[in-house]
Short mmCIF file of C-alpha atoms in Angstrom, two decimals:
data_model
loop_
_atom_site.label_atom_id
_atom_site.label_comp_id
_atom_site.label_asym_id
_atom_site.label_seq_id
_atom_site.Cartn_x
_atom_site.Cartn_y
_atom_site.Cartn_z
CA MET A 48 -13.11 21.01 -6.10
CA ASP A 49 -13.32 18.39 -2.94
CA PHE A 50 -10.16 18.54 -0.92
CA PHE A 51 -9.47 17.13 2.29
CA GLU A 52 -6.03 17.78 4.29
CA ILE A 53 -3.99 17.43 7.23
CA THR A 54 -1.67 20.11 8.25
CA THR A 55 0.72 20.97 11.25
CA GLU A 56 0.15 24.92 10.45
CA PRO A 57 -2.48 27.52 11.36
CA ILE A 58 -5.77 27.19 9.33
CA GLU A 59 -7.02 30.28 7.64
CA VAL A 60 -11.03 29.45 7.53
CA GLY A 61 -12.06 32.11 5.08
CA ALA A 62 -9.51 30.82 2.57
CA ASN A 63 -10.89 27.21 3.06
CA ALA A 64 -14.28 28.30 2.27
CA ARG A 65 -13.13 29.78 -1.01
CA ARG A 66 -11.62 27.16 -2.38
CA VAL A 67 -14.65 24.94 -2.44
CA VAL A 68 -17.04 27.60 -4.09
CA PRO A 69 -18.19 26.74 -7.87
CA ALA A 70 -20.26 29.34 -9.85
CA SER A 71 -23.19 27.09 -9.53
CA CYS A 72 -23.51 27.49 -5.91
CA GLY A 73 -25.34 30.35 -3.72
CA ALA A 74 -24.15 29.09 -0.45
CA ILE A 75 -21.07 27.81 1.53
CA VAL A 76 -21.46 26.67 5.06
CA THR A 77 -18.25 26.47 7.15
CA LEU A 78 -17.79 24.85 10.36
CA ASP A 79 -14.65 26.29 12.20
CA GLY A 80 -13.84 23.94 15.16
CA PHE A 81 -11.35 25.37 17.54
CA VAL A 82 -9.64 24.88 21.14
CA ARG A 83 -12.16 25.30 24.00
CA ARG A 84 -10.91 26.74 27.09
CA PHE A 85 -13.24 25.11 29.68
CA THR A 86 -14.85 21.92 29.40
CA LYS A 87 -17.41 22.07 32.03
CA GLU A 88 -15.38 23.59 34.84
CA ARG A 89 -11.85 22.45 33.74
CA GLU A 90 -9.84 24.87 32.49
CA THR A 91 -7.52 23.66 29.32
CA LEU A 92 -4.32 25.00 28.99
CA TYR A 93 -3.64 23.77 25.60
CA LEU A 94 -4.09 20.54 23.34
CA GLU A 95 -2.26 18.12 21.62
CA TYR A 96 -3.71 16.51 18.40
CA GLU A 97 -2.32 13.29 16.63
CA GLY A 98 -3.49 11.33 13.78
CA TYR A 99 -2.65 8.26 11.76
CA GLU A 100 -2.42 10.23 8.58
CA PRO A 101 -2.84 8.14 5.91
CA MET A 102 -5.89 6.33 7.06
CA ALA A 103 -7.60 9.90 8.10
CA LEU A 104 -7.10 10.86 5.02
CA LYS A 105 -8.83 7.78 3.82
CA GLU A 106 -11.52 8.30 5.97
CA MET A 107 -12.05 12.07 5.30
CA GLU A 108 -12.37 10.97 1.46
CA LYS A 109 -14.90 8.52 2.09
CA LEU A 110 -17.09 10.83 4.42
CA ILE A 111 -17.06 13.51 1.64
CA ALA A 112 -18.17 10.72 -1.04
CA GLN A 113 -20.67 9.81 1.66
CA ALA A 114 -21.86 13.12 2.09
CA ARG A 115 -21.85 13.70 -1.75
CA GLU A 116 -24.86 10.64 -2.00
CA GLN A 117 -26.96 11.93 0.66
CA PHE A 118 -26.88 15.72 0.35
CA GLU A 119 -27.21 17.90 -2.95
CA ILE A 120 -24.01 19.68 -2.56
CA GLU A 121 -21.20 20.53 -4.97
CA SER A 122 -18.10 20.34 -3.00
CA VAL A 123 -16.85 19.99 0.14
CA GLY A 124 -13.20 20.97 1.85
CA ILE A 125 -11.80 19.61 5.18
CA VAL A 126 -8.76 20.04 7.04
CA HIS A 127 -7.52 18.98 10.17
CA ARG A 128 -4.55 20.59 12.11
CA LEU A 129 -2.59 18.39 14.36
CA GLY A 130 0.09 19.00 16.60
CA LYS A 131 0.24 21.21 19.64
CA LEU A 132 -2.92 23.81 19.33
CA GLU A 133 -3.69 27.12 21.39
CA ILE A 134 -6.94 27.90 23.41
CA GLY A 135 -9.00 29.65 20.28
CA GLU A 136 -7.02 28.21 17.40
CA THR A 137 -9.05 26.10 14.47
CA SER A 138 -8.16 22.61 14.81
CA VAL A 139 -10.79 21.86 11.83
CA VAL A 140 -12.42 23.41 9.09
CA ILE A 141 -15.47 21.79 7.08
CA SER A 142 -16.69 24.12 4.00
CA VAL A 143 -19.75 22.64 2.02
CA ALA A 144 -20.88 24.42 -1.33
CA ALA A 145 -24.13 23.96 -2.43
CA PRO A 146 -26.62 25.35 -4.67
CA HIS A 147 -28.97 26.24 -1.56
CA ARG A 148 -28.08 26.52 1.84
CA ARG A 149 -30.35 23.90 3.82
CA ALA A 150 -28.33 20.88 2.18
CA ALA A 151 -24.78 22.85 3.10
CA PHE A 152 -26.15 23.07 6.72
CA GLU A 153 -27.15 19.47 6.67
CA ALA A 154 -24.16 17.96 5.14
CA CYS A 155 -21.66 20.09 7.16
CA GLU A 156 -23.60 18.85 10.38
CA TRP A 157 -23.47 15.16 9.27
CA LEU A 158 -19.74 15.56 8.24
CA ILE A 159 -18.46 16.93 11.53
CA LYS A 160 -20.47 14.48 13.64
CA GLU A 161 -19.06 11.61 11.21
CA LEU A 162 -15.69 12.84 11.27
CA LYS A 163 -15.86 12.71 15.40
CA ARG A 164 -16.52 9.35 15.13
CA THR A 165 -14.35 7.56 12.19
CA VAL A 166 -11.52 9.75 11.24
CA PRO A 167 -8.54 8.26 13.26
CA ILE A 168 -7.36 11.52 15.04
CA TRP A 169 -6.87 12.07 18.88
CA LYS A 170 -6.53 14.91 21.21
CA LYS A 171 -4.93 15.41 24.44
CA GLU A 172 -5.92 18.08 26.79
CA VAL A 173 -3.42 19.42 28.82
CA TYR A 174 -4.51 21.17 32.18
CA ALA A 175 -2.55 22.86 34.65
CA ASP A 176 -2.64 19.59 36.94
CA GLY A 177 -2.33 17.06 34.31
CA GLU A 178 -3.14 15.48 30.99
CA THR A 179 -5.41 13.43 29.17
CA TRP A 180 -6.00 11.49 25.83
CA ILE A 181 -9.85 12.09 25.10
CA GLU A 182 -11.06 8.73 23.98
CA GLY A 183 -14.43 9.13 21.99
CA GLU A 184 -17.23 11.75 22.66
CA LYS A 185 -17.96 10.60 26.09
CA ASN A 186 -16.38 13.38 27.85
CA GLN A 187 -18.31 16.19 25.61
CA MET B 93 5.27 -13.98 8.57
CA LYS B 94 5.59 -10.38 10.58
CA VAL B 95 3.38 -7.68 10.50
CA GLN B 96 3.36 -4.01 11.83
CA VAL B 97 1.31 -2.93 14.46
CA LEU B 98 0.80 0.87 15.28
CA PHE B 99 -0.44 2.66 18.39
CA PHE B 100 -1.48 6.18 18.68
CA GLY B 101 -2.14 8.40 21.60
CA ALA B 102 -3.47 6.71 24.84
CA THR B 103 -2.83 3.23 23.03
CA ALA B 104 0.93 4.57 22.35
CA ASP B 105 1.11 5.34 25.86
CA ALA B 106 -0.07 2.46 27.29
CA VAL B 107 2.40 0.11 25.23
CA GLY B 108 5.19 2.31 25.65
CA LYS B 109 5.79 2.29 22.14
CA ARG B 110 4.70 3.77 18.73
CA GLU B 111 5.16 0.63 16.66
CA ILE B 112 6.10 -3.04 16.95
CA GLU B 113 6.60 -5.92 14.72
CA ILE B 114 5.03 -9.24 15.70
CA ASP B 115 5.61 -13.06 13.90
CA LEU B 116 2.15 -14.71 13.47
CA ALA B 117 1.43 -18.03 11.66
CA GLU B 118 0.40 -18.19 8.32
CA HIS B 119 -2.95 -17.40 7.50
CA THR B 120 -3.86 -15.78 10.74
CA LYS B 121 -6.81 -13.46 10.97
CA THR B 122 -6.77 -10.02 12.32
CA ALA B 123 -8.98 -10.80 15.39
CA GLN B 124 -6.34 -13.19 16.48
CA ALA B 125 -3.33 -10.99 15.67
CA PHE B 126 -5.33 -8.16 17.91
CA GLU B 127 -5.80 -10.83 20.56
CA ASN B 128 -2.12 -11.50 20.66
CA VAL B 129 -1.10 -7.95 21.01
CA ILE B 130 -3.66 -7.50 24.04
CA ARG B 131 -2.21 -10.27 25.51
CA ASP B 132 1.37 -8.97 25.38
CA PHE B 133 0.44 -5.71 26.38
CA PRO B 134 -2.62 -6.23 28.74
CA ARG B 135 -2.73 -2.47 29.76
CA LEU B 136 -4.49 -1.95 26.52
CA ALA B 137 -7.42 -3.89 28.10
CA GLU B 138 -8.12 -0.77 30.11
CA HIS B 139 -9.26 0.93 26.84
CA LYS B 140 -12.50 0.43 24.56
CA LEU B 141 -10.25 -0.26 21.58
CA LEU B 142 -10.70 0.08 17.56
CA PHE B 143 -8.53 -1.90 15.18
CA ALA B 144 -7.13 -1.38 11.58
CA VAL B 145 -6.04 -3.08 9.10
CA ASN B 146 -3.76 -1.83 6.11
CA GLN B 147 -5.58 1.77 7.11
CA GLU B 148 -9.20 0.45 6.93
CA TYR B 149 -11.25 -0.51 10.01
CA ALA B 150 -10.73 -4.31 10.46
CA ASN B 151 -13.87 -6.56 11.20
CA GLY B 152 -11.78 -9.52 12.54
CA ASP B 153 -12.20 -11.81 9.33
CA GLU B 154 -9.13 -10.26 7.09
CA LEU B 155 -6.62 -12.76 6.50
CA LEU B 156 -3.01 -11.32 7.35
CA GLN B 157 -0.32 -11.43 4.74
CA ASN B 158 3.47 -10.75 5.60
CA GLY B 159 4.29 -7.21 5.80
CA ASP B 160 0.90 -6.04 6.37
CA GLU B 161 0.11 -2.83 8.78
CA LEU B 162 -2.22 -3.07 11.86
CA ALA B 163 -3.27 -0.32 14.11
CA VAL B 164 -4.52 -0.50 17.66
CA PHE B 165 -6.22 3.00 18.94
CA THR B 166 -8.82 4.48 21.10
CA ALA B 167 -12.17 5.69 20.04
CA VAL B 168 -11.33 8.57 18.20
CA SER B 169 -11.62 12.48 19.43
CA GLY B 170 -10.84 14.71 16.32
CA GLY B 171 -12.89 17.97 15.38
#
């Protein structure tokens, strides 16, 4: 069963993985994306995520459909959190179940890369001395 | 006709609002509507922008209808 959701509550990574697993599968790959403390030399205090929720959900649904066309996978679950996130908290989790691990790894990598390019969600990094909306991947 | 324009993150900061309503002539295409918005809020031009119409990425050619929902935002940074 595929699913794609947006939440403002903490994400349980293990529970996310277990929701996608059908009996035909031998592997789940889960990406746990969380708030990094240091970006290069600069220390982040916390992050704020904002999303264009209805469009973000549509784009997530499209990504899952595209992943299913390209990779031998059974199911995908994506949850992205919005709002204020402290250092170390999970911002996104993507779980991919597949009969064999290789397709699950490849699909998971493709999904996070595409999510960061197309799903309308933005992060603001808040530092001790200011804050910045991150625009695209250029600062990473 | 009237359409709604939504802003998020850096574009909401640049405009000072999260949502506006604009008046357009009938048969206006999305490219023209976005040009008008940038003209009215020139600080938007400091950013590399993406555009959407009715929650899909816009290519500029879509014909707008009364009540459509546009959005102007920067390159995304989720994950």
